[in-house]
Coordinates of C-alpha atoms and ligand atoms in Angstrom, one line a residue:
X157 CA -50.1 40.5 9.9
X158 CA -52.9 38.2 9.4
X159 CA -56.0 37.5 11.0
X160 CA -58.3 34.1 11.1
X161 CA -61.7 34.4 11.1
X162 CA -64.3 31.9 10.7
X163 CA -66.3 31.2 7.4
X164 CA -69.0 28.9 6.5
X165 CA -70.1 27.4 3.1
X166 CA -68.6 30.7 1.3
X167 CA -65.5 31.9 2.4
X168 CA -66.2 35.4 1.8
X169 CA -69.0 35.7 4.8
X170 CA -67.2 35.5 7.8
X171 CA -69.6 35.8 10.6
X172 CA -67.8 35.5 14.1
X173 CA -68.7 38.3 16.0
X174 CA -65.3 38.4 17.7
X175 CA -63.3 38.5 14.9
X176 CA -65.3 41.6 13.6
X177 CA -64.8 43.3 16.7
X178 CA -60.9 42.5 16.2
X179 CA -61.6 43.2 12.5
X180 CA -62.9 46.4 13.5
X181 CA -60.2 47.1 15.5
X182 CA -57.5 46.5 13.5
X183 CA -60.0 48.9 11.2
X184 CA -59.8 51.8 13.4
X185 CA -55.7 51.6 14.2
X186 CA -55.5 52.1 10.5
X187 CA -53.8 48.5 10.3
X188 CA -54.1 46.2 6.8
X189 CA -54.7 42.8 7.6
X190 CA -54.8 39.6 5.2
X191 CA -58.1 37.8 6.4
X192 CA -57.4 34.2 6.6
X193 CA -61.1 31.7 6.2
X194 CA -61.2 29.1 8.2
X195 CA -64.3 26.6 9.5
X196 CA -64.3 25.1 12.6
X197 CA -62.4 21.8 12.2
X198 CA -59.3 23.8 10.4
X199 CA -59.3 25.9 13.4
X200 CA -57.6 23.9 15.9
X201 CA -55.6 22.2 12.7
X202 CA -53.7 26.1 12.8
X203 CA -49.8 25.2 13.1
X204 CA -48.1 27.1 16.3
X205 CA -51.3 29.2 17.1
X206 CA -52.4 26.2 19.9
X207 CA -55.9 28.0 19.3
X208 CA -59.6 26.6 19.9
X209 CA -61.4 29.6 18.8
X210 CA -61.3 33.0 16.5
X211 CA -59.9 35.2 16.2
X212 CA -56.5 34.4 15.7
X213 CA -53.9 37.5 15.1
X214 CA -50.8 36.1 13.3
X215 CA -48.3 39.1 13.9
X216 CA -44.2 38.9 13.8
X217 CA -44.4 35.1 14.2
X218 CA -46.2 35.2 16.8
X219 CA -50.5 34.3 17.1
X220 CA -53.4 36.6 19.7
X221 CA -55.9 34.1 20.2
X222 CA -58.9 35.9 22.3
X223 CA -60.8 39.6 21.0
X224 CA -59.6 40.9 24.3
X225 CA -56.2 40.0 23.7
X226 CA -56.5 41.4 20.4
X227 CA -57.6 44.5 21.5
X228 CA -55.3 44.8 23.9
X229 CA -52.2 44.3 22.1
X230 CA -53.3 46.7 19.5
X231 CA -53.8 50.1 22.0
X232 CA -50.3 49.3 23.3
X233 CA -48.6 48.4 20.4
X234 CA -50.1 50.9 18.2
X235 CA -50.3 54.2 20.9
X236 CA -50.0 56.5 18.6
X237 CA -52.9 55.0 16.2
X238 CA -56.5 56.4 17.2
X239 CA -57.4 54.7 20.9
X240 CA -59.9 51.9 21.3
X241 CA -60.6 53.0 24.5
X242 CA -59.5 56.3 25.4
X243 CA -58.0 56.3 27.9
X244 CA -58.2 54.1 31.2
X245 CA -61.7 54.7 32.0
X246 CA -63.0 53.5 28.5
X247 CA -60.7 50.6 29.0
X248 CA -62.2 49.1 32.2
X249 CA -65.9 50.0 30.9
X250 CA -64.8 48.2 27.7
X251 CA -64.2 44.9 30.0
X252 CA -67.0 45.3 31.4
X253 CA -69.3 45.4 27.8
X254 CA -67.4 42.5 26.9
X255 CA -68.9 40.6 29.6
X256 CA -72.2 42.6 29.5
X257 CA -72.5 41.8 26.7
X258 CA -72.0 38.0 26.4
X259 CA -74.5 36.9 29.1
X260 CA -76.9 39.7 27.9
X261 CA -76.9 39.6 24.3
X262 CA -74.3 36.7 23.0
X263 CA -76.5 34.2 25.0
X264 CA -80.5 35.2 23.2
X265 CA -78.9 36.3 20.2
X266 CA -77.2 32.7 19.5
X267 CA -80.1 30.5 20.9
X268 CA -81.6 32.7 18.0
X269 CA -79.6 32.2 15.6
X270 CA -78.3 28.9 16.2
X271 CA -80.1 26.5 13.4
X272 CA -79.2 29.7 11.2
X273 CA -75.4 29.1 11.6
X274 CA -75.8 25.2 10.7
X275 CA -77.3 25.6 7.4
X276 CA -74.6 28.1 6.5
X277 CA -71.7 25.3 7.9
X278 CA -69.5 23.6 5.1
X279 CA -70.3 19.6 5.7
X280 CA -67.3 19.3 7.2
X281 CA -68.8 21.4 9.8
X282 CA -71.9 19.9 10.9
X283 CA -71.5 17.3 12.8
X284 CA -69.1 19.0 14.8
X285 CA -71.0 22.0 15.6
X286 CA -74.6 20.1 16.3
X287 CA -73.2 17.6 18.7
X288 CA -71.3 20.2 20.6
X289 CA -74.7 23.0 20.5
X290 CA -76.7 21.0 21.0
X291 CA -74.8 20.1 24.4
X292 CA -74.7 23.6 25.0
X293 CA -78.1 24.0 24.6
X294 CA -79.6 20.8 26.1
X295 CA -82.0 20.8 23.5
X296 CA -82.3 20.1 19.6
X297 CA -80.8 22.7 17.3
X298 CA -84.6 21.7 15.9
X299 CA -86.0 22.3 19.0
X300 CA -84.2 25.7 19.7
X301 CA -85.5 26.8 16.3
X302 CA -89.0 26.2 16.9
X303 CA -88.2 29.3 19.6
X304 CA -86.4 31.6 17.3
X305 CA -88.7 34.5 18.1
X306 CA -89.6 33.8 21.5
X307 CA -85.3 34.1 21.7
X308 CA -85.5 37.6 19.4
X309 CA -88.1 38.9 21.9
X310 CA -85.4 38.1 24.7
X311 CA -82.2 39.7 23.0
X312 CA -84.2 42.7 21.8
X313 CA -85.5 43.3 25.1
X314 CA -82.2 43.7 26.6
X315 CA -81.6 46.4 23.9
X316 CA -83.7 49.5 25.8
X317 CA -80.3 50.3 27.5
X318 CA -78.5 50.8 24.2
X319 CA -81.0 52.4 22.4
X320 CA -82.1 55.0 25.1
X321 CA -77.9 56.0 25.0
X322 CA -77.8 55.8 21.8
X323 CA -80.3 58.7 21.7
X324 CA -77.6 61.6 22.9
X325 CA -74.9 60.8 21.6
X326 CA -73.9 59.0 18.5
X327 CA -72.2 56.4 19.5
X328 CA -72.3 54.2 22.2
X329 CA -68.6 55.4 22.7
X330 CA -69.4 59.2 22.7
X331 CA -68.9 61.3 19.3
X332 CA -66.6 58.5 17.3
X333 CA -66.8 55.3 17.8
X334 CA -64.2 53.0 19.4
X335 CA -64.1 49.7 21.1
X336 CA -67.5 49.1 22.3
X337 CA -68.7 49.4 19.6
X338 CA -66.9 47.6 17.7
X339 CA -68.4 44.6 20.7
X340 CA -72.1 45.7 19.8
X341 CA -70.9 45.5 16.0
X342 CA -69.8 42.2 15.9
X343 CA -73.5 40.9 17.2
X344 CA -74.7 42.1 14.1
X345 CA -72.7 41.2 11.7
X346 CA -73.3 37.9 13.0
X347 CA -76.8 37.9 12.6
X348 CA -76.1 39.0 9.0
X349 CA -73.6 36.5 8.2
X350 CA -76.2 33.7 9.0
X351 CA -79.8 35.0 8.9
X352 CA -82.2 36.9 7.2
X353 CA -84.1 37.7 10.0
X354 CA -83.7 41.7 11.0
X355 CA -82.7 41.8 15.1
X356 CA -83.7 45.4 15.3
X357 CA -86.7 47.7 14.4
X358 CA -86.5 50.3 12.0
X359 CA -86.9 52.8 14.6
X360 CA -85.0 52.0 17.1
X361 CA -81.6 54.1 17.6
X362 CA -79.7 51.0 17.0
X363 CA -81.2 51.2 13.8
X364 CA -79.3 54.6 12.5
X365 CA -76.3 53.4 14.7
X366 CA -76.4 50.1 12.4
X367 CA -75.9 51.6 9.3
X368 CA -73.1 54.9 10.8
X369 CA -71.2 51.7 11.8
X370 CA -71.6 50.1 7.9
X371 CA -69.6 53.1 6.4
X372 CA -67.3 53.6 8.4
X373 CA -63.4 52.4 7.4
X374 CA -64.4 53.1 3.8
X375 CA -67.9 50.5 3.8
X376 CA -65.8 47.8 5.7
X377 CA -68.6 45.9 7.4
X378 CA -70.6 46.3 4.1
X379 CA -68.5 42.5 2.5
X380 CA -71.6 40.9 5.0
X381 CA -74.4 40.6 2.2
X382 CA -77.9 40.9 3.6
X383 CA -80.0 37.8 2.5
X384 CA -83.3 37.9 1.5
Ligands
LIG144 N1 -63.2 34.2 24.2 C1 -63.0 34.0 23.4 C2 -63.9 33.4 22.3 C3 -64.2 33.8 20.7 C4 -65.0 32.3 20.7 O1 -66.2 31.8 21.1 N2 -65.0 32.6 19.5 C5 -65.9 31.7 18.4 C6 -66.3 31.6 17.3 S1 -67.4 33.2 17.6 C7 -64.9 29.8 17.6 O2 -63.9 29.9 17.5 N3 -65.4 29.1 18.1 C8 -64.9 27.6 18.0 C9 -65.7 26.5 18.1 O3 -66.5 26.6 18.6 O4 -65.0 25.2 17.9 C10 -62.8 35.6 22.0 O5 -63.1 37.0 22.8 O6 -62.1 35.5 21.1

């Protein structure tokens, strides 16, 4: 099994939030996977996958090219291993959170991190990234960066329900971590992989939650180095 991930100049620092969901989900199921680093321009060149984005899971000669599809595939094909969702109600909640996290969390965090991501990229990816992201932002990367702290504030204001939830339970999924936690953790790994900015306050429940997430599966997430 191979999991294709997204890297910049440093091939050990896969920073895609969506890949981290899949990576944690594979570890949750106790499955060994070979990580394969790709730059942005290499993704569409991957023979047989016909994919524009990562994560891409290669399994038994086939390719699964979306993080949610990968989660469903793992849940259905490895049903003897710990569940990612804890049943149908949990699966429906995770599906909902998948969209909530995009709208409320990924979008403001993208605006916060976009210039830092650019700086991490290989030279060969920079023109593509600048053109595609400036079209999405409707402004230059530099202009977005000028508002980094305002965007971080918008992101942080969204965190209240998660901090409140974590006051009375260990993980977003309950007593044990599961897929909803991996969706959230992907955001933290994304920020850590590209930026020195701290996205949560030390007294936030999410700060403590992240430390627990970092320890899971032999400290898998700690492969991403904290930036000075
Ligand atoms: N819906 C997809 C989204 C994945 C996605 O947007 N991946 C980004 C990296 S974080 C990507 O590969 N982008 C390639 C590009 O923009 O060219 C999923 O959940 O797998």
